PDB file of C-alpha atoms in Angstrom:
ATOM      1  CA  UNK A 146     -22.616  27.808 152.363  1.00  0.00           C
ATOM      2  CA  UNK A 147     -20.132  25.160 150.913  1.00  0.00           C
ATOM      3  CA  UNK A 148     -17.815  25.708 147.431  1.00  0.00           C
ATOM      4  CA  UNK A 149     -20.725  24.495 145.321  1.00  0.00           C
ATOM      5  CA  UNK A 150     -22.718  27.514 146.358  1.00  0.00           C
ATOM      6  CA  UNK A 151     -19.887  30.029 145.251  1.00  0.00           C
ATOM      7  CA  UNK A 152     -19.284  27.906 142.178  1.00  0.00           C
ATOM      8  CA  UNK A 153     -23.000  28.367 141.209  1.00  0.00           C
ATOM      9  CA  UNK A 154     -22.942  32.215 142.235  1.00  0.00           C
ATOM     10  CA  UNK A 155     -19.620  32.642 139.902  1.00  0.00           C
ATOM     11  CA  UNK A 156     -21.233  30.790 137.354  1.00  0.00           C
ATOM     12  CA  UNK A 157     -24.100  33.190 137.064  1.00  0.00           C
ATOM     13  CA  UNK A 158     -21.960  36.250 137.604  1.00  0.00           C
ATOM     14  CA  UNK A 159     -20.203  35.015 134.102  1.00  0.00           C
ATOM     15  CA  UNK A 160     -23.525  34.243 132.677  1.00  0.00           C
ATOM     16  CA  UNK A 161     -24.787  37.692 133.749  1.00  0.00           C
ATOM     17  CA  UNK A 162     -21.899  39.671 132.178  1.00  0.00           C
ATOM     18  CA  UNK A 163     -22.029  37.094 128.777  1.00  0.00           C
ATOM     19  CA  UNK A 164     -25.417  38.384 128.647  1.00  0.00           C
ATOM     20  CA  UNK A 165     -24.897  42.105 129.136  1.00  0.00           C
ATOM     21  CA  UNK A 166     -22.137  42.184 126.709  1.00  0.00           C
ATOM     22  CA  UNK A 167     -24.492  40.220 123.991  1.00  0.00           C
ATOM     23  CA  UNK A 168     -27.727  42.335 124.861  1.00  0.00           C
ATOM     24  CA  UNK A 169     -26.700  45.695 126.623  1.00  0.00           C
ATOM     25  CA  UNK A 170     -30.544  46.898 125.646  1.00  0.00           C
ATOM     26  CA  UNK A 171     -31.929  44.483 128.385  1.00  0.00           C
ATOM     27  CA  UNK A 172     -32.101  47.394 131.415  1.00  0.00           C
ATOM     28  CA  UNK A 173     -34.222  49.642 129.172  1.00  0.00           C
ATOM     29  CA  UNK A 174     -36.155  47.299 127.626  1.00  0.00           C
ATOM     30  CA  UNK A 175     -37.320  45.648 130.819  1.00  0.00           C
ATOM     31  CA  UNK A 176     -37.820  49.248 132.089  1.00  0.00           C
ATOM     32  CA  UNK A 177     -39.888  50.070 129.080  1.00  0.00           C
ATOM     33  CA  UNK A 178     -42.599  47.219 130.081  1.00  0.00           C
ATOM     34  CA  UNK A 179     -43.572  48.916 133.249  1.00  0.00           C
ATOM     35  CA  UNK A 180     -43.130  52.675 132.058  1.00  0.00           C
ATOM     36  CA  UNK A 181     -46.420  54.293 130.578  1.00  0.00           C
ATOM     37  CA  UNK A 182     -45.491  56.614 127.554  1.00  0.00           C
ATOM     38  CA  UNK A 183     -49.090  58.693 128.365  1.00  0.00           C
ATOM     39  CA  UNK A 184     -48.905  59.745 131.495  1.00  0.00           C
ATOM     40  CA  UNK A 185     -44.934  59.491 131.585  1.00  0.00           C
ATOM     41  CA  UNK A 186     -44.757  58.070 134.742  1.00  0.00           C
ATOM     42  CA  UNK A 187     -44.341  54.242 136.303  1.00  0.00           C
ATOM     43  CA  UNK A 188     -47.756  53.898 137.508  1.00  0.00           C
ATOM     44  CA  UNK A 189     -47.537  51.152 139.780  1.00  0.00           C
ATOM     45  CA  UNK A 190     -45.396  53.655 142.266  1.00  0.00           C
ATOM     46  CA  UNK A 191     -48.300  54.872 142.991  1.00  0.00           C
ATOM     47  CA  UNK A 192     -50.394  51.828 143.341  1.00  0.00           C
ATOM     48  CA  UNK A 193     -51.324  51.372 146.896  1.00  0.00           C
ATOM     49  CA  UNK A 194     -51.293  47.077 147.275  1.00  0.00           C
ATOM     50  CA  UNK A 195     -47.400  47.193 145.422  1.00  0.00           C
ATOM     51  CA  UNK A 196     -46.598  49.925 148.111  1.00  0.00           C
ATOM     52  CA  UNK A 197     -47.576  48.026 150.792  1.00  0.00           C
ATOM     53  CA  UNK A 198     -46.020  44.667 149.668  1.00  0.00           C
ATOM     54  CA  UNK A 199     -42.956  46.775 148.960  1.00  0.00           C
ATOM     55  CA  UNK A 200     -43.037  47.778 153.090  1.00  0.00           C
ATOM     56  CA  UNK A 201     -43.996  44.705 153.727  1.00  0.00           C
ATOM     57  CA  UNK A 202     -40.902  43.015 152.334  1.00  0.00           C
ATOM     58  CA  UNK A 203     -38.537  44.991 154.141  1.00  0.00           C
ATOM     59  CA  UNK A 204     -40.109  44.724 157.727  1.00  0.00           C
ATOM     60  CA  UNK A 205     -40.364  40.995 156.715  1.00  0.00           C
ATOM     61  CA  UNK A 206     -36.081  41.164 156.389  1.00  0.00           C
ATOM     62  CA  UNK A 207     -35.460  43.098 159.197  1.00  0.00           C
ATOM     63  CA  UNK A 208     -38.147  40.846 161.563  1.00  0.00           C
ATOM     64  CA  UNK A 209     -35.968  37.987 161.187  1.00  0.00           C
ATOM     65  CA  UNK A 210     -32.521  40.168 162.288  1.00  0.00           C
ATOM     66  CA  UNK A 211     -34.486  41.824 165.115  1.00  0.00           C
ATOM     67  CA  UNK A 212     -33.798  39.031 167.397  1.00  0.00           C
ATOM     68  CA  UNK A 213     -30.043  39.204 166.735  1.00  0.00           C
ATOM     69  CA  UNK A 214     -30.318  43.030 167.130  1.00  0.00           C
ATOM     70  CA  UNK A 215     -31.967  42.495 170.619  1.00  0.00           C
ATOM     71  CA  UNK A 216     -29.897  40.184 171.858  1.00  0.00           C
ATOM     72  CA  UNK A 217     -26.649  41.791 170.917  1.00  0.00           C
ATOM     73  CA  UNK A 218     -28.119  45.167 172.476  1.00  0.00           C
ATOM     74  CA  UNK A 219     -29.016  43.332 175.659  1.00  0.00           C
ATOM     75  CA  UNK A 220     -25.753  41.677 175.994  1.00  0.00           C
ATOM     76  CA  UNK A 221     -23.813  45.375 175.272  1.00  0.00           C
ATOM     77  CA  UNK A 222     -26.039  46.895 178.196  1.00  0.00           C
ATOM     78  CA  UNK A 223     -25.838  44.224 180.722  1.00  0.00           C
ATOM     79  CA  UNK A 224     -22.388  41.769 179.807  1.00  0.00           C
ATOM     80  CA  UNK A 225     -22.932  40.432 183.028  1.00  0.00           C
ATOM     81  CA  UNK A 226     -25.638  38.300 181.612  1.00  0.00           C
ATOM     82  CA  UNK A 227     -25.657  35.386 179.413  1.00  0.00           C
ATOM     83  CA  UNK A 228     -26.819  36.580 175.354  1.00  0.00           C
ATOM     84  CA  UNK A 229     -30.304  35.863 174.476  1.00  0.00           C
ATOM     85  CA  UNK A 230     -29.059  33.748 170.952  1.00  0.00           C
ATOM     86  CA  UNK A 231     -26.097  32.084 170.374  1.00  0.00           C
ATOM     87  CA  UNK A 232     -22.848  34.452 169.766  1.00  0.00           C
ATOM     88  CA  UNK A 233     -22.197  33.364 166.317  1.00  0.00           C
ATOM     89  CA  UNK A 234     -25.413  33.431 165.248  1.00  0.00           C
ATOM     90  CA  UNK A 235     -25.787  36.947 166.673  1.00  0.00           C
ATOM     91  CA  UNK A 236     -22.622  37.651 165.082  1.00  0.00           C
ATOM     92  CA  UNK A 237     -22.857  36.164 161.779  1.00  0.00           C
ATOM     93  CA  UNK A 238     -26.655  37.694 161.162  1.00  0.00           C
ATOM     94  CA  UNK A 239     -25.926  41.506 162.155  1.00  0.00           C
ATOM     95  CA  UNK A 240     -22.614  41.393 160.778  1.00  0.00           C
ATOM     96  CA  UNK A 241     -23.969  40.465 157.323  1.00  0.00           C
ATOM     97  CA  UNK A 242     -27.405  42.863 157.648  1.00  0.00           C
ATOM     98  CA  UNK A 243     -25.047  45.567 158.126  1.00  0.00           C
ATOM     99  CA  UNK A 244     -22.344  44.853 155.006  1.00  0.00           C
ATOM    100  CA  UNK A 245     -25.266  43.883 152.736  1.00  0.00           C
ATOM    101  CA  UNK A 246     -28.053  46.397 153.591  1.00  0.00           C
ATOM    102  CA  UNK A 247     -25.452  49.017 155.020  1.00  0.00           C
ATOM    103  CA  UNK A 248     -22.251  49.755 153.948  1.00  0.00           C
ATOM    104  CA  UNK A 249     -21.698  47.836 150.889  1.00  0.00           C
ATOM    105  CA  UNK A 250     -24.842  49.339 149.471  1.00  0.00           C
ATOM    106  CA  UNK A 251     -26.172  52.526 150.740  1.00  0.00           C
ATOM    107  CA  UNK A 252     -22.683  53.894 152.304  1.00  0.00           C
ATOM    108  CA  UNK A 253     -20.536  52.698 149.241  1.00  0.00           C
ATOM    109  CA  UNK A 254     -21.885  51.578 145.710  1.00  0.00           C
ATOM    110  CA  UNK A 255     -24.803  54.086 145.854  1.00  0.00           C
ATOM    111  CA  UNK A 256     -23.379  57.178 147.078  1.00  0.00           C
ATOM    112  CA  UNK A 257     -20.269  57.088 144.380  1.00  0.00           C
ATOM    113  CA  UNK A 258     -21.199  54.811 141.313  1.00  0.00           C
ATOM    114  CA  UNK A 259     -23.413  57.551 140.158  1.00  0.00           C
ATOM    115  CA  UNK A 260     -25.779  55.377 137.907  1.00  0.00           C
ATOM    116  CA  UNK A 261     -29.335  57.435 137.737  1.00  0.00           C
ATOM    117  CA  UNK A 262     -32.439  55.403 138.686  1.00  0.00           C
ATOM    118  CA  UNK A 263     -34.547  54.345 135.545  1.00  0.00           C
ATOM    119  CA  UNK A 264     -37.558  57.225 136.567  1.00  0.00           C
ATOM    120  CA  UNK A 265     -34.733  59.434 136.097  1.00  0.00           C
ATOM    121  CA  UNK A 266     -33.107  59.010 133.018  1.00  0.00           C
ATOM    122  CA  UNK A 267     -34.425  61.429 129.874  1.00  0.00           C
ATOM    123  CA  UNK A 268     -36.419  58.051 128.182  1.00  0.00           C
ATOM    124  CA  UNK A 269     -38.374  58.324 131.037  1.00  0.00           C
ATOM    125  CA  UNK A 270     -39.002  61.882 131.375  1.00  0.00           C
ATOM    126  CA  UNK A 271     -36.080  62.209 133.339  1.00  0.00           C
ATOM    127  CA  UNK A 272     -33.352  64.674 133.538  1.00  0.00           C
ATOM    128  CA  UNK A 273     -30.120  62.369 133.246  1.00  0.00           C
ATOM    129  CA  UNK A 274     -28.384  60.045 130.434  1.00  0.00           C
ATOM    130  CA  UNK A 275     -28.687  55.996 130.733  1.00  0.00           C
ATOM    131  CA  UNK A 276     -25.830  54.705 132.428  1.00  0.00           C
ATOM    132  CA  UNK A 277     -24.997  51.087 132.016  1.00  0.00           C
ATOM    133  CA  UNK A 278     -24.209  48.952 135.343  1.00  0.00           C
ATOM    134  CA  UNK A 279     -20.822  48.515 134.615  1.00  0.00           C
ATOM    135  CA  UNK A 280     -19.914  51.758 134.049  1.00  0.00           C
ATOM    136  CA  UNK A 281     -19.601  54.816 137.312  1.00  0.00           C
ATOM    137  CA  UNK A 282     -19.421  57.917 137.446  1.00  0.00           C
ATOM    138  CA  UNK A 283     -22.950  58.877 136.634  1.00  0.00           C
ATOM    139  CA  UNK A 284     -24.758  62.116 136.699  1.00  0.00           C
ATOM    140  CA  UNK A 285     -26.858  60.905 139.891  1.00  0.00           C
ATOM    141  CA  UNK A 286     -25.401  62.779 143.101  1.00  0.00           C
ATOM    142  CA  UNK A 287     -26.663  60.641 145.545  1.00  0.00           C
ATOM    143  CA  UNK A 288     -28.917  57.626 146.543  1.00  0.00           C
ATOM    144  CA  UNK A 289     -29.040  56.283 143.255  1.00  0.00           C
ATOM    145  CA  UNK A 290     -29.389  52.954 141.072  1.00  0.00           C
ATOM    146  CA  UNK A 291     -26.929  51.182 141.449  1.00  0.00           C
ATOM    147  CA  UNK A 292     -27.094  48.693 143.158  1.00  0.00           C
ATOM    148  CA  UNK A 293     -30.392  48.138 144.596  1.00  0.00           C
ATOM    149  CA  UNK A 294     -30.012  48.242 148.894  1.00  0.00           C
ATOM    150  CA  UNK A 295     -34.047  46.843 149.476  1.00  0.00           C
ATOM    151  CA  UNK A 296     -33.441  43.712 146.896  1.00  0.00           C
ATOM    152  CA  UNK A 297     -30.278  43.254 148.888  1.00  0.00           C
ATOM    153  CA  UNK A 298     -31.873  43.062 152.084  1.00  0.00           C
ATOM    154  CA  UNK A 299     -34.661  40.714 150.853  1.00  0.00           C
ATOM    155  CA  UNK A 300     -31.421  38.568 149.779  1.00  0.00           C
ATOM    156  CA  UNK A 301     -29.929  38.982 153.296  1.00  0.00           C
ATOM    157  CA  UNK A 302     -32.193  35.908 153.890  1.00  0.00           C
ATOM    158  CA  UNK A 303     -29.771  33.799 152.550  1.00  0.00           C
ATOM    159  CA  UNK A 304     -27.938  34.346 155.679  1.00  0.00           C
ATOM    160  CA  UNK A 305     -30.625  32.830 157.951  1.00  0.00           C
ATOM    161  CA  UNK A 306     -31.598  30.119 155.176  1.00  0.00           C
ATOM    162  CA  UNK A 307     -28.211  28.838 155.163  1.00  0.00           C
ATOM    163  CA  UNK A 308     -28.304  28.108 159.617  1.00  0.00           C
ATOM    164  CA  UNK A 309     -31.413  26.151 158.285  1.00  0.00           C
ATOM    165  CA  UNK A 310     -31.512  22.378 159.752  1.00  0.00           C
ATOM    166  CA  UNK A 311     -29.817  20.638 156.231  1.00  0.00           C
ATOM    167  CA  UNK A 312     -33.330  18.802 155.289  1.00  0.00           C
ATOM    168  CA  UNK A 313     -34.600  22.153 155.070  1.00  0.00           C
ATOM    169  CA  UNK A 314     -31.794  24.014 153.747  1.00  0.00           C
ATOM    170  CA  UNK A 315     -32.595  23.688 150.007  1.00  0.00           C
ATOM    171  CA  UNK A 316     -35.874  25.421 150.412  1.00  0.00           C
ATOM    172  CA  UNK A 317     -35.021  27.650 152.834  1.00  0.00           C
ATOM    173  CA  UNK A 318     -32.267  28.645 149.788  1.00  0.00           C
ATOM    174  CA  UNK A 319     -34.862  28.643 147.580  1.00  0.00           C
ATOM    175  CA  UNK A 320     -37.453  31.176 149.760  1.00  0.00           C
ATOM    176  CA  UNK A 321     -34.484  33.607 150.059  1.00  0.00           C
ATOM    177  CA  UNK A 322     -33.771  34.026 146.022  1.00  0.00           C
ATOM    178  CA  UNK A 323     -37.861  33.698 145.503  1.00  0.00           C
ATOM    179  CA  UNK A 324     -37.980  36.648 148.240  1.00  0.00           C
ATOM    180  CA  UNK A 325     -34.904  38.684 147.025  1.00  0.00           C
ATOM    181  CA  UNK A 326     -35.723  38.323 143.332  1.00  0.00           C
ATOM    182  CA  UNK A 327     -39.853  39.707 144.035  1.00  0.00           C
ATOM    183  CA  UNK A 328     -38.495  42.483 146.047  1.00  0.00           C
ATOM    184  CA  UNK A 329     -36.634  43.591 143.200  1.00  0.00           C
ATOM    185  CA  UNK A 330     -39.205  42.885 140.674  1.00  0.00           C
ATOM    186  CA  UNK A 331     -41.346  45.475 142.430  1.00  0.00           C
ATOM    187  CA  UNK A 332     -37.970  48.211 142.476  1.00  0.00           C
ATOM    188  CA  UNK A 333     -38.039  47.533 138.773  1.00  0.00           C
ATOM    189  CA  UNK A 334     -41.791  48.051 138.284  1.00  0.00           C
ATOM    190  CA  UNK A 335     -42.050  51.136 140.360  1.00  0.00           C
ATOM    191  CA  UNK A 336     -38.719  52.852 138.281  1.00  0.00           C
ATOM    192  CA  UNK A 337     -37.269  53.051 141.027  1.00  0.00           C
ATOM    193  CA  UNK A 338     -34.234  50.182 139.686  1.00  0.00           C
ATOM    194  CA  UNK A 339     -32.891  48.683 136.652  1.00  0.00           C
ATOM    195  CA  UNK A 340     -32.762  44.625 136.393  1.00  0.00           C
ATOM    196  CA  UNK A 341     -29.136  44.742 136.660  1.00  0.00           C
ATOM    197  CA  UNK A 342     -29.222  46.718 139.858  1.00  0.00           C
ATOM    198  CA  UNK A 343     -31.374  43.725 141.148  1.00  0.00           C
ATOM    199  CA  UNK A 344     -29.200  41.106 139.585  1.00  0.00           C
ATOM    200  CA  UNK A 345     -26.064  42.343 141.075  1.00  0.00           C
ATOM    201  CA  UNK A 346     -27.757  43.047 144.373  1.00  0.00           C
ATOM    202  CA  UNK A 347     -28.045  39.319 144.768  1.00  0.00           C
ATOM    203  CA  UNK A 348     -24.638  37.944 143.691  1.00  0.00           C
ATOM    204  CA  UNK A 349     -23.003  40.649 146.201  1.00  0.00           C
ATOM    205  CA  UNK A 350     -24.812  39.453 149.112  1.00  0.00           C
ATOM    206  CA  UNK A 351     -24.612  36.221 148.275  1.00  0.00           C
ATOM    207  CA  UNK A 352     -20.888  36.226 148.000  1.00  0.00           C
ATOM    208  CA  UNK A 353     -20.215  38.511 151.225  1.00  0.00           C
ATOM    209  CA  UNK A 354     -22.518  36.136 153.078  1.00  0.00           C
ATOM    210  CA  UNK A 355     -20.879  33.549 151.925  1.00  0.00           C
ATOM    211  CA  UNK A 356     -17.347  35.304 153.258  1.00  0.00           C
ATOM    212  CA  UNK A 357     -18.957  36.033 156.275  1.00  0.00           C
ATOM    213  CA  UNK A 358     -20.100  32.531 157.177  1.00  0.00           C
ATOM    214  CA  UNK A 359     -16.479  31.272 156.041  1.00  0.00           C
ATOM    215  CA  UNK A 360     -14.630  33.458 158.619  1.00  0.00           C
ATOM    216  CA  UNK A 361     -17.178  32.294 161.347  1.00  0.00           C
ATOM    217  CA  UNK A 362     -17.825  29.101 161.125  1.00  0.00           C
ATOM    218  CA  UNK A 363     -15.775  27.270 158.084  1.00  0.00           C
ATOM    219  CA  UNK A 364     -12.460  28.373 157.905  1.00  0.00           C
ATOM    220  CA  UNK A 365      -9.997  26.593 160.397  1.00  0.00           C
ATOM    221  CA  UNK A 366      -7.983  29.662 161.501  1.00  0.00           C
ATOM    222  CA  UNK A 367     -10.338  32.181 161.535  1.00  0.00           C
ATOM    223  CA  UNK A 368     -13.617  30.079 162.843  1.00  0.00           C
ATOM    224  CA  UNK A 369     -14.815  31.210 166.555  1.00  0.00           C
ATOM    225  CA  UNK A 370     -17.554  29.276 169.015  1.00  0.00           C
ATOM    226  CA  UNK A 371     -20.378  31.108 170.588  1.00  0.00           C
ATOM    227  CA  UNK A 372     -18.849  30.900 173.909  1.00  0.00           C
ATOM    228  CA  UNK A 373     -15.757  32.897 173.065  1.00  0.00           C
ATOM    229  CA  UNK A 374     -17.510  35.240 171.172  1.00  0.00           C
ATOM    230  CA  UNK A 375     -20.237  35.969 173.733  1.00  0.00           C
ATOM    231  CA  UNK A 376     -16.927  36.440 176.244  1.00  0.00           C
ATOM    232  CA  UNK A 377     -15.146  39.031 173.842  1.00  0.00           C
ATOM    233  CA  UNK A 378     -18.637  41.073 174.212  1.00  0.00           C
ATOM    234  CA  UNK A 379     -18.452  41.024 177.627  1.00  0.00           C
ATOM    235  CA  UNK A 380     -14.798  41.845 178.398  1.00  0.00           C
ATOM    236  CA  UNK A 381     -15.380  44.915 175.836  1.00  0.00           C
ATOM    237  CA  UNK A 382     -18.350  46.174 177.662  1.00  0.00           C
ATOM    238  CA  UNK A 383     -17.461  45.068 181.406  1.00  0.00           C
ATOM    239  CA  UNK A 384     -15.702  48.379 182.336  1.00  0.00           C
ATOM    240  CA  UNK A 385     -18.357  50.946 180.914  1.00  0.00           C
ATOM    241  CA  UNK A 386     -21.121  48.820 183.062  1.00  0.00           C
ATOM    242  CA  UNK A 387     -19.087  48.474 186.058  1.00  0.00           C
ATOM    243  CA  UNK A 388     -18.598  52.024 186.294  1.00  0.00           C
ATOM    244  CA  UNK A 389     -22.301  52.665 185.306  1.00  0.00           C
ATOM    245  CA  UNK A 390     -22.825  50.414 188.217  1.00  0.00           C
ATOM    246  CA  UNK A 391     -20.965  52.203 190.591  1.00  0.00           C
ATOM    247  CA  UNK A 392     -22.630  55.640 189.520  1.00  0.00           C
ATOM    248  CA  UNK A 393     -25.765  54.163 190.666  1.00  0.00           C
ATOM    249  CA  UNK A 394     -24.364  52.855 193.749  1.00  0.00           C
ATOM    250  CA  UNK A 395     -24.216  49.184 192.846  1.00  0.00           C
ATOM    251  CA  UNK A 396     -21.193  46.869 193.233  1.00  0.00           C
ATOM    252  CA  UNK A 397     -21.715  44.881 189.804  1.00  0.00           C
ATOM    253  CA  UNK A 398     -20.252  40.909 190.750  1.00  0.00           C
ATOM    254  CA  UNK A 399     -17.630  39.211 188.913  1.00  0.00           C
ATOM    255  CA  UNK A 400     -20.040  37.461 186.291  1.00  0.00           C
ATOM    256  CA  UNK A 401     -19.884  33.653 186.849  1.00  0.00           C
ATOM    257  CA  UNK A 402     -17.798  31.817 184.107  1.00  0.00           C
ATOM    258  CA  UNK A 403     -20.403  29.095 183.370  1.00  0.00           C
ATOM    259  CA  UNK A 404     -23.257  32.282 182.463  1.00  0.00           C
ATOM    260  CA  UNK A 405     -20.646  34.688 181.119  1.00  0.00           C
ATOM    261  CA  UNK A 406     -18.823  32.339 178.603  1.00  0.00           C
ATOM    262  CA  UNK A 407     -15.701  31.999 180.830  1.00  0.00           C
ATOM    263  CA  UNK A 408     -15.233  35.409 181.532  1.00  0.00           C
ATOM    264  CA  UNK A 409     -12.041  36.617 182.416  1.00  0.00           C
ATOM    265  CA  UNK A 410     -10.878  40.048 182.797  1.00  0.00           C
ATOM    266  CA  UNK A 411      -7.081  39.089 182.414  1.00  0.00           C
ATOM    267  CA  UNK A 412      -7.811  36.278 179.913  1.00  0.00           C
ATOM    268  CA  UNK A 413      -7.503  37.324 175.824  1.00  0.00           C
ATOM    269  CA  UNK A 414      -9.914  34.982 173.650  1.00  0.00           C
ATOM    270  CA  UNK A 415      -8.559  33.797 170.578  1.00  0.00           C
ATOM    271  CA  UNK A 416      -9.863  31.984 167.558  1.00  0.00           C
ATOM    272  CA  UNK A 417      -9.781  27.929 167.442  1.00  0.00           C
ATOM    273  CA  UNK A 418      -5.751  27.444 166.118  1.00  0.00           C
TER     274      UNK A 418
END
């Protein structure tokens, strides 16, 4: 996650718009391939190996942030005891699941850009007009095209590809696109997202990863260490579970600095100056 890999992502954002000016056609065209004009319908929706690869992709995403998950819910529930994972690693992972697959996608570009989803649009048998990628305000009320939240999770990878030893970084990289781009290769089969959608999906994450692992771990005044942040976690949660504690009788003890990250409850943990 250095400048060269936000250099390259710019450089195909500009390639990607070049292109859409010069051949605004593409999304239908490619949609075209996969629609049958017979039965009217994307038939590989309803074929039952592309569904299962399509479920399998996302529990393959979400397998590798499950560990984060856990050990961010254990350390919430009991503060008084050291975090499964490192804190920036737990950090860095769910905070970019839940930008990229979350709110970015599903709470923000899908519920208000409005673009229908290609099984929807009257060339398709659907009830609503094409709307380009660029362009919002769509006849789609909700949950719609753009952009696609499952290719964006398969390109979440990126996030654990890029705490990859560096020897294995490059194809660790190069799994992550591979994954993202054939989870949205089977969206755009099934009708259920244009290549844009897709395209875009990738680019975002990338880029908001790429923020994400800035503020954490690059950046000199914003950069944290796993100890501080496991000790923020615990000082939020340390009076809810000592009064949970003393419902149930118990008198929870002062966590010890060396398993608690230096736990303090007068001390305020700031960022590396």
């Amino acid at each position: 996650m250095n400048r060269a890999g936000l250099l390259i992502a710019l450089a195909l954002s500009l390639v990607f718009v070049v292109l859409y000016l010069i051949r605004p056609e593409l999304d239908m065209r490619i949609a075209a391939a996969f629609y049958d004009a017979v039965t009217r319908t994307f038939p590989l929706r309803s074929d039952l190996v592309a569904g299962i690869a399509r479920e399998t992709a996302m529990i393959i995403a979400w397998s590798i942030c499950t560990p984060a998950i856990v050990s961010l819910l254990v350390k919430l529930v009991r503060p008084d005891r050291p975090m499964l994972l490192r804190g920036r690693t737990v950090a860095y992972l769910v905070i970019t699941m839940v930008l990229t697959a979350g709110i970015v996608t599903n709470l923000t570009f899908k519920s208000y850009w409005g673009r229908p989803r290609p099984a929807a649009v009257v060339e398709f048998n659907g009830p609503w007009q094409f709307q380009p990628w660029w362009q919002p305000g769509g006849e789609c009320p909700r949950n719609c095209s753009f952009f696609s939240g499952e290719a964006a999770t398969a390109f979440w990878t990126y996030a654990p590809a890029s705490l990859a030893p560096p020897a294995w970084r490059a194809l660790a990289y190069t799994g992550a696109t591979l994954f993202g781009l054939a989870t949205g290769a089977l969206r755009v089969s099934f009708g259920g997202h244009f290549v844009s959608d897709v395209v875009v999906a990738g680019l975002v994450t990338f880029v908001l990863i790429w923020l994400v692992h800035g503020f954490i771990y690059r950046w000199p005044r914003t950069r944290t260490t796993d100890e501080r942040i496991e000790a923020l976690l615990t000082r939020l949660m340390w009076p809810l579970y000592t009064r949970s504690q003393k419902l149930l009788g118990r008198k929870p003890a002062r966590p010890d600095p060396d398993k608690a990250s230096g736990f303090s409850p007068t001390k305020i943990y700031m960022s590396d100056p």
